[in-house]
Structures are given as C-alpha cells and as structure tokens.
mmCIF file of C-alpha atoms and ligand atoms in Angstrom:
data_model
loop_
_atom_site.group_PDB
_atom_site.id
_atom_site.type_symbol
_atom_site.label_atom_id
_atom_site.label_comp_id
_atom_site.label_asym_id
_atom_site.label_seq_id
_atom_site.Cartn_x
_atom_site.Cartn_y
_atom_site.Cartn_z
ATOM 1 C CA MET A 1 0.015 -0.150 0.535
ATOM 2 C CA VAL A 2 1.597 3.255 -0.819
ATOM 3 C CA PRO A 3 0.297 6.344 0.903
ATOM 4 C CA ALA A 4 -1.161 9.446 -1.518
ATOM 5 C CA VAL A 5 0.489 12.043 0.947
ATOM 6 C CA ASN A 6 3.448 12.046 2.764
ATOM 7 C CA GLN A 7 3.019 16.068 5.188
ATOM 8 C CA VAL A 8 6.563 16.582 6.499
ATOM 9 C CA GLU A 9 8.293 19.827 7.932
ATOM 10 C CA LEU A 10 9.417 21.795 4.989
ATOM 11 C CA HIS A 11 10.342 25.385 4.124
ATOM 12 C CA PRO A 12 13.366 27.041 2.655
ATOM 13 C CA PHE A 13 15.297 26.012 5.712
ATOM 14 C CA LEU A 14 14.510 22.482 5.144
ATOM 15 C CA GLN A 15 13.802 21.751 2.336
ATOM 16 C CA GLN A 16 13.769 18.102 2.293
ATOM 17 C CA ALA A 17 15.347 17.186 -0.782
ATOM 18 C CA GLU A 18 15.745 13.340 -0.364
ATOM 19 C CA VAL A 19 11.701 13.270 1.019
ATOM 20 C CA ARG A 20 10.970 14.769 -1.826
ATOM 21 C CA ARG A 21 12.831 12.443 -4.125
ATOM 22 C CA TYR A 22 11.713 9.696 -2.748
ATOM 23 C CA ASP A 23 7.732 10.687 -3.048
ATOM 24 C CA ALA A 24 8.013 11.591 -6.200
ATOM 25 C CA GLU A 25 9.888 8.282 -7.640
ATOM 26 C CA HIS A 26 6.630 6.596 -5.635
ATOM 27 C CA GLY A 27 3.863 8.604 -6.559
ATOM 28 C CA ILE A 28 3.435 10.156 -3.211
ATOM 29 C CA ALA A 29 2.190 13.814 -2.878
ATOM 30 C CA THR A 30 4.476 15.754 -0.337
ATOM 31 C CA GLU A 31 2.293 18.774 1.316
ATOM 32 C CA ALA A 32 4.548 21.278 3.381
ATOM 33 C CA TRP A 33 4.137 20.906 7.491
ATOM 34 C CA SER A 34 4.558 24.912 8.497
ATOM 35 C CA PRO A 35 5.386 25.877 5.154
ATOM 36 C CA LEU A 36 6.170 29.542 5.937
ATOM 37 C CA ALA A 37 8.100 27.939 8.709
ATOM 38 C CA LYS A 38 5.599 29.279 11.578
ATOM 39 C CA GLY A 39 6.047 32.972 9.920
ATOM 40 C CA GLY A 40 9.239 33.320 11.979
ATOM 41 C CA GLU A 41 12.534 34.452 10.536
ATOM 42 C CA LEU A 42 12.545 32.735 7.223
ATOM 43 C CA LEU A 43 9.975 36.026 6.485
ATOM 44 C CA SER A 44 12.729 38.164 7.153
ATOM 45 C CA GLU A 45 15.608 36.808 5.644
ATOM 46 C CA PRO A 46 17.545 39.120 3.377
ATOM 47 C CA VAL A 47 17.844 36.913 0.663
ATOM 48 C CA VAL A 48 13.774 36.124 0.883
ATOM 49 C CA ALA A 49 13.301 40.265 0.810
ATOM 50 C CA ASP A 50 15.080 40.738 -2.200
ATOM 51 C CA LEU A 51 13.104 37.899 -4.199
ATOM 52 C CA ALA A 52 10.387 39.382 -2.926
ATOM 53 C CA ARG A 53 11.411 42.933 -4.207
ATOM 54 C CA LYS A 54 12.172 41.915 -7.497
ATOM 55 C CA HIS A 55 9.113 40.422 -7.638
ATOM 56 C CA GLY A 56 6.715 43.224 -6.057
ATOM 57 C CA ARG A 57 5.948 40.271 -3.915
ATOM 58 C CA THR A 58 5.532 39.574 -0.376
ATOM 59 C CA PRO A 59 8.030 37.338 1.301
ATOM 60 C CA ALA A 60 5.156 34.887 2.441
ATOM 61 C CA GLN A 61 3.997 34.968 -1.306
ATOM 62 C CA VAL A 62 7.685 34.045 -2.552
ATOM 63 C CA VAL A 63 8.340 31.121 -0.110
ATOM 64 C CA LEU A 64 4.528 29.661 -1.076
ATOM 65 C CA ARG A 65 5.622 30.551 -4.933
ATOM 66 C CA TRP A 66 8.808 28.547 -4.215
ATOM 67 C CA HIS A 67 6.831 25.202 -2.694
ATOM 68 C CA LEU A 68 4.576 25.538 -5.598
ATOM 69 C CA GLN A 69 7.548 25.506 -8.047
ATOM 70 C CA LEU A 70 8.840 22.096 -6.487
ATOM 71 C CA GLY A 71 5.868 20.666 -6.448
ATOM 72 C CA ASN A 72 4.988 20.829 -3.075
ATOM 73 C CA VAL A 73 0.951 20.614 -1.792
ATOM 74 C CA VAL A 74 1.218 23.967 0.504
ATOM 75 C CA ILE A 75 -1.858 25.105 3.220
ATOM 76 C CA PRO A 76 -0.405 27.984 5.058
ATOM 77 C CA LYS A 77 -1.746 28.851 8.295
ATOM 78 C CA SER A 78 -3.209 32.778 9.149
ATOM 79 C CA VAL A 79 -5.766 33.766 11.178
ATOM 80 C CA THR A 80 -5.438 36.985 9.436
ATOM 81 C CA PRO A 81 -7.969 37.945 6.526
ATOM 82 C CA SER A 82 -5.387 40.390 4.439
ATOM 83 C CA ARG A 83 -2.816 37.556 5.057
ATOM 84 C CA ILE A 84 -5.022 34.906 3.672
ATOM 85 C CA ARG A 85 -5.982 37.120 0.419
ATOM 86 C CA GLU A 86 -2.020 37.830 0.053
ATOM 87 C CA ASN A 87 -1.255 33.208 0.621
ATOM 88 C CA LEU A 88 -3.750 32.827 -1.883
ATOM 89 C CA ASP A 89 -2.746 35.451 -4.627
ATOM 90 C CA VAL A 90 0.808 33.447 -5.198
ATOM 91 C CA PHE A 91 -0.386 32.550 -9.760
ATOM 92 C CA GLY A 92 0.882 35.944 -11.190
ATOM 93 C CA PHE A 93 4.420 35.457 -11.070
ATOM 94 C CA THR A 94 7.323 33.044 -11.317
ATOM 95 C CA LEU A 95 10.669 32.183 -9.506
ATOM 96 C CA ASP A 96 13.356 32.381 -12.426
ATOM 97 C CA GLU A 97 16.294 29.464 -12.105
ATOM 98 C CA ALA A 98 18.232 31.599 -10.112
ATOM 99 C CA ASP A 99 15.896 32.578 -7.766
ATOM 100 C CA LEU A 100 15.614 28.777 -7.401
ATOM 101 C CA THR A 101 18.846 28.213 -7.055
ATOM 102 C CA THR A 102 19.500 31.439 -4.374
ATOM 103 C CA LEU A 103 16.350 29.696 -2.256
ATOM 104 C CA ALA A 104 18.089 26.169 -2.316
ATOM 105 C CA ALA A 105 21.485 28.009 -0.535
ATOM 106 C CA LEU A 106 18.930 28.844 2.361
ATOM 107 C CA ASP A 107 18.608 24.883 2.786
ATOM 108 C CA ARG A 108 20.051 24.061 6.292
ATOM 109 C CA GLY A 109 18.246 21.201 8.858
ATOM 110 C CA GLU A 110 16.302 23.147 10.580
ATOM 111 C CA ARG A 111 13.355 22.018 12.688
ATOM 112 C CA THR A 112 10.719 24.595 13.631
ATOM 113 C CA GLY A 113 8.644 21.415 15.051
ATOM 114 C CA PRO A 114 9.312 17.818 16.112
ATOM 115 C CA ASP A 115 12.151 15.339 14.832
ATOM 116 C CA PRO A 116 9.769 12.318 13.631
ATOM 117 C CA ASP A 117 13.277 9.836 14.463
ATOM 118 C CA THR A 118 13.273 10.958 18.124
ATOM 119 C CA PHE A 119 9.840 12.409 18.628
ATOM 120 C CA ASN A 120 8.049 9.936 21.712
ATOM 121 C CA VAL A 121 11.312 8.228 21.774
ATOM 122 C CA ALA A 122 11.411 7.027 25.350
HETATM 123 N N1 NAP B 201 -2.554 17.536 9.718
HETATM 124 C C1 NAP B 201 -2.495 17.998 10.082
HETATM 125 O O1 NAP B 201 -3.381 17.690 11.532
HETATM 126 C C2 NAP B 201 -1.830 19.656 10.664
HETATM 127 C C3 NAP B 201 -2.928 20.280 12.192
HETATM 128 C C4 NAP B 201 -2.012 21.304 12.334
HETATM 129 C C5 NAP B 201 -1.437 21.762 12.092
HETATM 130 N N2 NAP B 201 -0.462 21.283 10.919
HETATM 131 C C6 NAP B 201 0.235 22.321 9.979
HETATM 132 O O2 NAP B 201 1.088 22.970 10.905
HETATM 133 C C7 NAP B 201 1.202 24.275 9.972
HETATM 134 C C8 NAP B 201 0.304 24.839 10.532
HETATM 135 O O3 NAP B 201 0.814 26.408 10.968
HETATM 136 P P1 NAP B 201 2.120 26.769 11.514
HETATM 137 O O4 NAP B 201 2.201 27.567 12.343
HETATM 138 O O5 NAP B 201 3.084 25.464 11.997
HETATM 139 O O6 NAP B 201 2.860 27.118 10.063
HETATM 140 P P2 NAP B 201 2.940 28.081 8.977
HETATM 141 O O7 NAP B 201 1.552 27.753 8.026
HETATM 142 O O8 NAP B 201 4.028 28.012 8.374
HETATM 143 O O9 NAP B 201 2.979 29.550 9.953
HETATM 144 C C9 NAP B 201 1.865 30.343 10.074
HETATM 145 C C10 NAP B 201 2.234 31.256 10.799
HETATM 146 O O10 NAP B 201 2.649 32.564 9.819
HETATM 147 C C11 NAP B 201 2.197 33.463 9.797
HETATM 148 N N3 NAP B 201 1.734 34.227 8.508
HETATM 149 C C12 NAP B 201 0.663 33.660 7.861
HETATM 150 N N4 NAP B 201 0.900 33.593 6.530
HETATM 151 C C13 NAP B 201 1.669 34.840 6.452
HETATM 152 C C14 NAP B 201 1.861 36.064 5.805
HETATM 153 N N5 NAP B 201 1.602 36.815 4.722
HETATM 154 N N6 NAP B 201 3.295 36.921 6.155
HETATM 155 C C15 NAP B 201 3.307 37.093 7.215
HETATM 156 N N7 NAP B 201 3.309 36.118 8.741
HETATM 157 C C16 NAP B 201 1.657 34.493 7.708
HETATM 158 C C17 NAP B 201 1.030 33.362 10.938
HETATM 159 O O11 NAP B 201 0.283 34.282 11.342
HETATM 160 P P3 NAP B 201 -1.055 34.558 11.612
HETATM 161 O O12 NAP B 201 -2.025 33.331 11.901
HETATM 162 O O13 NAP B 201 -1.329 35.546 12.716
HETATM 163 O O14 NAP B 201 -1.515 35.565 10.502
HETATM 164 C C18 NAP B 201 1.313 31.992 11.534
HETATM 165 O O15 NAP B 201 1.790 32.880 12.436
HETATM 166 C C19 NAP B 201 0.107 23.946 8.525
HETATM 167 O O16 NAP B 201 1.057 24.366 7.731
HETATM 168 C C20 NAP B 201 -0.253 22.777 8.512
HETATM 169 O O17 NAP B 201 0.392 21.824 7.833
HETATM 170 C C21 NAP B 201 -1.560 19.907 10.009
#
C-alpha cells in the first residue's frame, strides 16, 4: 500500500530533498507542514526579502511560490484575512532558475517542530 500524501515539515530552511525525491519516485504527494516556517525568521531573511522586492511581492508569497514550483502541496495557516488573501495570490508570477538556486542555498536543516526520528521515543 502506497500512501497518497506524505506531510513533513518543509520550508526553505528545511528543504527535505531526499524525502521529496523518494515521494516523487513513488507517486506520493509531498505536503509541507509549517510551509512558512511558522512565519518567523524566514520571512525576514534578506535573500527572501530581495526576491520579494524583485518580483513586487511579499516574502510569504515568494516562499509559497517556491513550494508550488517544487511541486509541494502547500497550505499555510493564517488568522489574518489580509494575509489569507495574500497567501492565495501566488499564481501571477514565476521564480526563475536563478531565484530557485538562491532559495536552495537557504537549506540548513532547521526544524521548527519535532523530529520524527526522535519524537516520542522513550
Ligand atoms: N495535519 C494536521 O493535522 C495539522 C494540524 C495542525 C497543523 N498542521 C500544519 O501546521 C501548519 C500550521 O501552521 P504553522 O504555524 O505551523 O506554520 P505556517 O503555516 O508555516 O505559519 C503560520 C504563521 O505564519 C503567519 N503568516 C501566515 N501568512 C503570513 C503572511 N502572508 N505574512 C506573514 N506572516 C504570515 C501566521 O500568522 P497569523 O495567523 O497571525 O496571520 C502564523 O503565525 C500548517 O502548515 C499545517 O500543515 C497540520
């Protein structure tokens, strides 16, 4: 039995290349848990801010667009109506190869949540 979806913590600080490759090879959709890294430091990261300025978008939109272009299922959380609208408005621009290379360099294996390898292990 192959699962349809694998939801793992996934954002530019934790890019999960190996998991995404495995999922793709097995026809499993990869869904991002905490796609905005909980809206913290990632959204004030200078590289992300530069790309936001370049595209006339917000840092959150750049990160969400990055997820979509990688093929991730992405469901950001917000209780703020203006942010919910902003987070939906990510289909009118495209990150180019240089942008994607820049964002790839942000990967630092940093989790905001528990590590499934050690979670609840006595
Ligand atoms: N499978 C499950 O059962 C389950 C259950 C619970 C959660 N989850 C996962 O948990 C995640 C929930 O959220 P999370 O907090 O961990 O991560 P997140 O979606 O990465 O970040 C949410 C945070 O970012 C802020 N934010 C949202 N849009 C923003 C924007 N455009 N600009 C600036 N800040 C923005 C939100 O603030 P405001 O809300 O104040 O606007 C909130 O503090 C979801 O991605 C979901 O996949 C899964």
